[in-house]
Structure formats: C-alpha cells, structure tokens
Amino acid sequence: MGASLSNLTESNGYANGGPGPGLGDIPESCVACVFLYLTPPEICNLARLNRAFRGAASSDSVWEGKLPPNYRDLLDLVMMPPERYRNLSKKDIFALLSRPVPFDDGNKELWLDRVTGRVCMSISAKGMAITGIEDRRYWNWLPTEESRFNVVAYLQQIWWFEVDGVVKFPFPADIYTLSFRIHLGRFSKRLGRRVCYFEHTHGWEIKPVRFEFSTSDGQQASTGCCLDETQQDEINGYHKRGCWIDYKVGEFIVTDPDPDTEVKFSMKQIDCTHSKGGLCVDSVSIMPSDLKDRRRRKGILK
C-alpha cells in the first residue's frame, strides 16, 4: 500500500500510452473530505505524501470533527484565555489536549485519546480523602515513576480503611468506566531492578473491599472483592501481589454535558475486627468503556 502510494506520488503514471493523474493532482478539498473519516494518526501519516495532503491535514474542517464538542471547557482547564486559543488551529488544539492537562492543583489530569479524540481522566490519590492519611503510623507518600502523578499513597497498617473522592466535569456524551488502580506490596528499585516487599501486606483476604460510585443524575454501581485471594490466585497461576491492578467499579452514561456530571466514588473496608496493610493506592481513572477494554487487552493499562 505504501509503495503504491509513493509511486503514484512520484510520477504521473501512464495509461493507454499517455500521462495519467497521480495523487498530486487530487484537489486538497477532496483529500480533506476523505480525512474526515480517518483517525488522527492516519491523517498525520498521509500528510507526508505531498503538498495537497499536507494542506488537507492542517485544515480546521478536518480537525473540528476530531475534537470533543466541549473542547473549549478543556482549554479553560489549561487556563488559556479565549483570545489566545482563538489564534490556534484546530490541529494545534488537538495536539495540546492530547497531552495530559493537569488541574485541581495537579491532582487530576485529563487528555484526549489520540486515536478517537474522546475524553479520559485520572484522579490522583492526593486528590482523594483518605482516612488517617496525615498519621505517618498508618500512611506514607511514596515517590515513584510508576504513577502518572509520580506519587502513591502507601498504607502500612490500619483498621478503618476508607478512600473517597469526587469530580465534577462536563463529560461529553459517552459511556464511561470508573476504575481504582491499586498495588499489593511496597515496591522500589534496587541495583536497577524492581523489587517488592510484603512485610506489611495482610488482612485483605479476610473480608472484601467495597468499591462504589454514584453520579449526580442517580446512576450508581457497587462491587466487592478480596484483594489478596492467595489460594485462588495460585490455582489460576496468577498473582495479584506485586502488580498494579485496575479494579473496575462500573459504568455510567452521559447523554448531555450540560449540566456538569458529578461523580462520587469510594473504596472501603471498615470492618474493625482485623487490621490490614501493605497496599498502594495510585489513582482512579474515568475512561470511555471501549477504550478501557482496548487498553486492557493490549496490556498497557496504567
């Protein structure tokens, strides 16, 4: 495919003994119409072919459809004044928003998926209310490159375990999945290698942790599981300890970004008959459901 496109671009081609049209003869407006049906990575690859393709790949009419309807709300989070982003091309706006945009003092990030242009969000542990977080006997903050926020909350031991959070945002119409990203055990690097320690990891096999969320329009979901099901994990040949795991809480549907959707979420195990510890809490992610499933299949969920 690439070779044939290149040949058509470099020469006019010959048919019936005379010169014929090549890709360079296609009007830019026609190329732009085709680009409306392609993904941003495909458009950027084809822009290398010739001048008409490069021109079409920079057209506002092409990139307007790749941006979410409320992209101006996202630009407001970047704290970019309207008079400034009005001078940016739609392609530049897409490039700007496809990189993580921090907000709420850097405790939350959102970005556009580079293939679909749909909105994704992540909330750091620092952006949540964690019971006992100020007491260093129970919790500590661990700096790490394994989190997009470069820090995770590490629980040594506690009896009342509760993590709560809330986000209010004009999510575009879509179906979203909310998940908690957590890790059993404490990890670090030693001699350039990742090592995990489990001296504090206990209590998660006794009773299930309850994950919940609710939205301002009445949607809710709840699920529970034991985080350290050692016997079952050994039977399946899979170990949860020492790995980042995304625990899916459920899905919610947004049909209209106006008014803003408020989502309250929590993770708790408040049975005070036993202590638990040795757990890292990284973040909560809110992503379009099919994107979440795609990333999980590729093994790149983070």
XYZ file of C-alpha atoms in Angstrom:
302
model
C 0.000 0.000 0.000
C 2.769 2.438 0.999
C 4.833 1.592 -2.082
C 1.926 2.052 -4.498
C 1.029 5.438 -2.947
C 4.638 6.507 -3.220
C 4.820 5.517 -6.873
C 1.663 7.442 -7.685
C 3.018 10.477 -5.909
C 6.413 10.484 -7.564
C 5.168 10.062 -11.125
C 2.083 10.840 -13.113
C 1.682 7.226 -14.173
C 0.857 6.068 -17.712
C -2.282 4.533 -19.114
C -3.088 3.925 -22.803
C 0.250 5.384 -23.826
C -0.259 8.831 -22.258
C 0.333 10.528 -18.929
C -2.331 9.952 -16.258
C -3.239 11.676 -12.996
C -1.368 10.969 -9.759
C -2.051 11.661 -6.102
C -0.559 15.101 -6.536
C -3.432 16.013 -8.838
C -6.169 15.351 -6.255
C -7.683 18.641 -5.045
C -6.979 19.489 -1.429
C -10.705 19.809 -0.724
C -11.263 16.215 -1.856
C -8.430 14.951 0.338
C -9.953 16.832 3.290
C -13.269 15.052 2.706
C -11.501 11.694 2.924
C -9.611 12.755 6.057
C -12.928 13.309 7.838
C -13.254 9.507 8.057
C -9.685 8.790 9.208
C -8.080 8.818 12.647
C -5.553 11.497 13.674
C -2.548 9.106 13.414
C -3.664 8.084 9.898
C -4.044 11.721 8.866
C -0.568 12.606 10.145
C 0.979 9.678 8.267
C -0.703 10.580 4.973
C 0.297 14.247 5.355
C 3.818 13.224 4.304
C 2.761 12.294 0.781
C 2.570 15.671 -0.939
C 1.547 19.315 -0.625
C -2.189 18.699 -1.105
C -2.210 16.070 1.626
C -0.217 18.321 3.957
C -2.632 21.170 3.364
C -5.683 18.986 3.986
C -4.060 17.563 7.128
C -3.915 21.081 8.591
C -7.472 22.022 7.708
C -9.687 23.217 10.573
C -12.650 21.497 8.950
C -10.861 18.150 9.351
C -9.769 18.595 12.959
C -13.005 20.210 14.173
C -14.635 16.778 13.973
C -11.797 15.129 15.911
C -12.274 17.400 18.927
C -14.998 16.800 21.540
C -17.906 19.277 21.382
C -16.841 20.887 24.669
C -13.145 21.250 23.886
C -13.307 24.889 24.993
C -14.094 23.687 28.523
C -10.888 21.651 28.410
C -8.936 24.692 27.254
C -10.315 26.585 30.226
C -8.611 23.997 32.444
C -5.307 24.837 30.767
C -6.119 28.404 31.864
C -5.642 29.576 28.308
C -7.561 32.820 27.605
C -10.050 32.656 24.702
C -8.237 35.337 22.743
C -5.153 33.104 22.681
C -6.685 29.780 21.653
C -8.790 31.515 19.004
C -5.496 32.019 17.159
C -4.605 28.330 17.338
C -5.518 25.946 14.547
C -7.822 23.050 15.438
C -4.917 20.693 14.783
C -2.773 22.546 17.337
C -5.627 22.444 19.855
C -5.934 18.682 19.374
C -2.176 18.267 19.869
C -2.325 20.402 23.021
C -5.217 18.451 24.560
C -3.907 15.011 23.598
C -1.188 15.556 26.204
C -2.156 15.289 29.900
C -3.742 18.512 31.149
C -3.319 18.857 34.946
C -5.937 20.676 37.017
C -7.105 20.926 40.635
C -3.549 21.767 41.826
C -2.161 18.954 39.680
C -4.192 16.270 41.484
C -6.289 15.496 38.406
C -5.426 15.099 34.737
C -7.437 14.786 31.569
C -6.461 14.198 27.977
C -7.892 13.279 24.594
C -7.332 9.785 23.285
C -5.014 10.271 20.306
C -6.958 7.872 18.080
C -10.574 8.750 18.870
C -10.352 12.240 20.423
C -12.503 11.141 23.365
C -12.018 12.472 26.886
C -10.149 10.459 29.538
C -9.479 11.452 33.146
C -7.354 10.319 36.075
C -7.575 11.410 39.731
C -4.513 11.066 41.966
C -4.605 9.646 45.482
C -3.634 13.169 46.572
C -6.934 14.355 45.107
C -8.943 11.992 47.355
C -9.930 11.971 51.023
C -8.094 9.108 52.757
C -8.880 8.261 56.371
C -5.757 8.634 58.534
C -3.570 9.973 55.701
C -1.967 12.607 57.990
C -0.792 9.995 60.514
C 2.564 8.537 59.450
C 1.959 5.482 61.624
C -0.600 4.420 59.034
C 0.109 6.077 55.687
C 3.090 7.412 53.740
C 3.523 9.084 50.364
C 5.905 7.175 48.073
C 7.533 8.943 45.108
C 7.577 6.704 42.038
C 7.816 6.793 38.256
C 5.145 4.083 38.072
C 2.379 6.632 38.601
C 1.420 9.356 36.139
C 1.312 11.636 39.216
C 4.764 10.476 40.407
C 3.466 9.647 43.895
C 1.261 6.974 45.501
C -0.244 6.544 48.963
C 1.183 3.566 50.848
C -0.744 2.003 53.736
C 1.344 0.264 56.403
C -1.470 -0.783 58.730
C -4.931 0.423 59.680
C -8.275 -0.885 60.932
C -10.625 1.626 59.297
C -9.763 1.748 55.581
C -11.651 4.345 53.542
C -10.790 6.315 50.389
C -13.309 8.805 48.945
C -13.247 11.173 46.004
C -15.410 13.392 43.836
C -15.086 15.032 40.441
C -17.443 17.423 38.673
C -16.936 17.942 34.962
C -18.889 18.413 31.683
C -18.098 14.932 30.354
C -19.054 14.630 26.664
C -21.833 12.188 25.822
C -20.378 8.672 26.110
C -20.298 5.515 28.234
C -17.558 5.698 30.872
C -15.840 3.122 33.082
C -14.561 4.062 36.545
C -11.672 2.021 37.999
C -9.339 2.121 41.011
C -5.623 1.415 40.385
C -4.009 -0.281 43.391
C -0.993 -2.450 44.229
C -0.426 -5.048 46.962
C 3.020 -4.640 48.486
C 5.616 -1.904 48.620
C 7.967 -1.579 45.652
C 11.268 0.140 44.959
C 14.329 -0.157 42.748
C 17.446 -1.952 43.902
C 20.531 -2.129 41.711
C 18.362 -1.036 38.797
C 15.786 -3.801 39.316
C 12.234 -3.531 40.622
C 11.741 -5.313 43.940
C 8.627 -5.706 46.105
C 8.291 -6.112 49.854
C 5.264 -7.686 51.513
C 6.105 -7.461 55.221
C 3.108 -5.162 55.798
C 0.715 -6.927 53.405
C -2.017 -8.609 55.412
C -5.768 -8.657 56.082
C -7.034 -8.300 52.513
C -8.039 -11.964 52.217
C -10.390 -11.899 55.223
C -13.201 -9.596 54.089
C -13.937 -7.979 50.695
C -13.170 -4.358 49.882
C -16.247 -2.456 48.719
C -15.926 -0.228 45.624
C -18.756 2.218 44.848
C -19.667 5.261 42.822
C -22.741 7.409 42.233
C -23.487 10.210 39.779
C -25.468 13.412 40.151
C -28.194 12.043 37.849
C -28.813 8.965 40.002
C -26.608 6.309 38.413
C -24.638 4.102 40.759
C -22.547 0.951 40.892
C -21.098 -1.205 43.651
C -18.823 -4.225 43.700
C -16.658 -6.030 46.225
C -13.756 -8.458 46.239
C -10.959 -9.740 48.437
C -7.750 -8.161 47.220
C -5.442 -10.962 48.322
C -7.126 -14.225 47.339
C -3.911 -16.213 47.573
C -5.320 -19.717 47.140
C -7.437 -18.825 44.110
C -4.563 -16.909 42.543
C -2.220 -19.868 42.896
C -4.754 -22.190 41.249
C -5.098 -19.851 38.283
C -1.361 -19.281 38.100
C -1.855 -15.546 38.584
C -0.635 -13.432 41.477
C -2.090 -10.074 42.399
C 0.764 -9.250 44.749
C 3.460 -7.066 43.260
C 1.344 -5.958 40.263
C -0.721 -2.884 39.517
C -4.349 -3.964 39.209
C -7.243 -1.904 37.847
C -10.443 -2.750 39.730
C -13.462 -1.846 37.648
C -16.270 -0.380 39.728
C -18.836 0.036 36.950
C -20.064 2.151 34.052
C -22.127 5.302 33.792
C -23.725 7.003 30.805
C -23.560 10.685 29.934
C -26.160 11.845 27.424
C -25.641 15.605 27.764
C -22.543 17.500 29.017
C -24.765 20.294 30.323
C -25.106 20.394 33.295
C -21.798 19.065 34.615
C -21.780 15.447 35.785
C -20.663 14.958 39.371
C -19.214 11.554 40.224
C -18.601 10.462 43.827
C -16.537 7.310 44.339
C -15.160 5.315 47.257
C -13.144 2.270 48.249
C -13.548 0.981 51.793
C -13.141 -1.909 54.212
C -14.327 -0.623 57.577
C -14.688 -3.897 59.494
C -12.645 -3.053 62.585
C -12.305 -6.680 63.749
C -8.983 -7.019 61.938
C -6.205 -4.781 60.629
C -4.991 -4.592 57.041
C -1.971 -3.074 55.369
C 0.719 -3.242 52.721
C -1.303 -1.535 49.968
C -0.531 1.261 47.480
C -3.325 3.494 46.183
C -2.407 5.261 42.947
C -5.425 6.760 41.215
C -8.949 6.489 39.863
C -9.465 6.519 36.110
C -12.591 7.524 34.174
C -12.390 6.497 30.525
C -14.750 5.634 27.669
C -15.583 1.988 28.251
C -14.444 0.552 24.923
C -11.112 2.406 25.216
C -10.601 0.902 28.667
C -11.280 -2.582 27.298
C -8.902 -1.990 24.369
C -6.061 -0.903 26.665
C -6.678 -3.852 28.970
C -6.420 -6.305 26.055
C -3.150 -4.704 24.947
C -1.778 -4.907 28.483
C -0.955 -1.205 28.672
C -3.467 -0.160 31.301
C -1.928 2.307 33.698
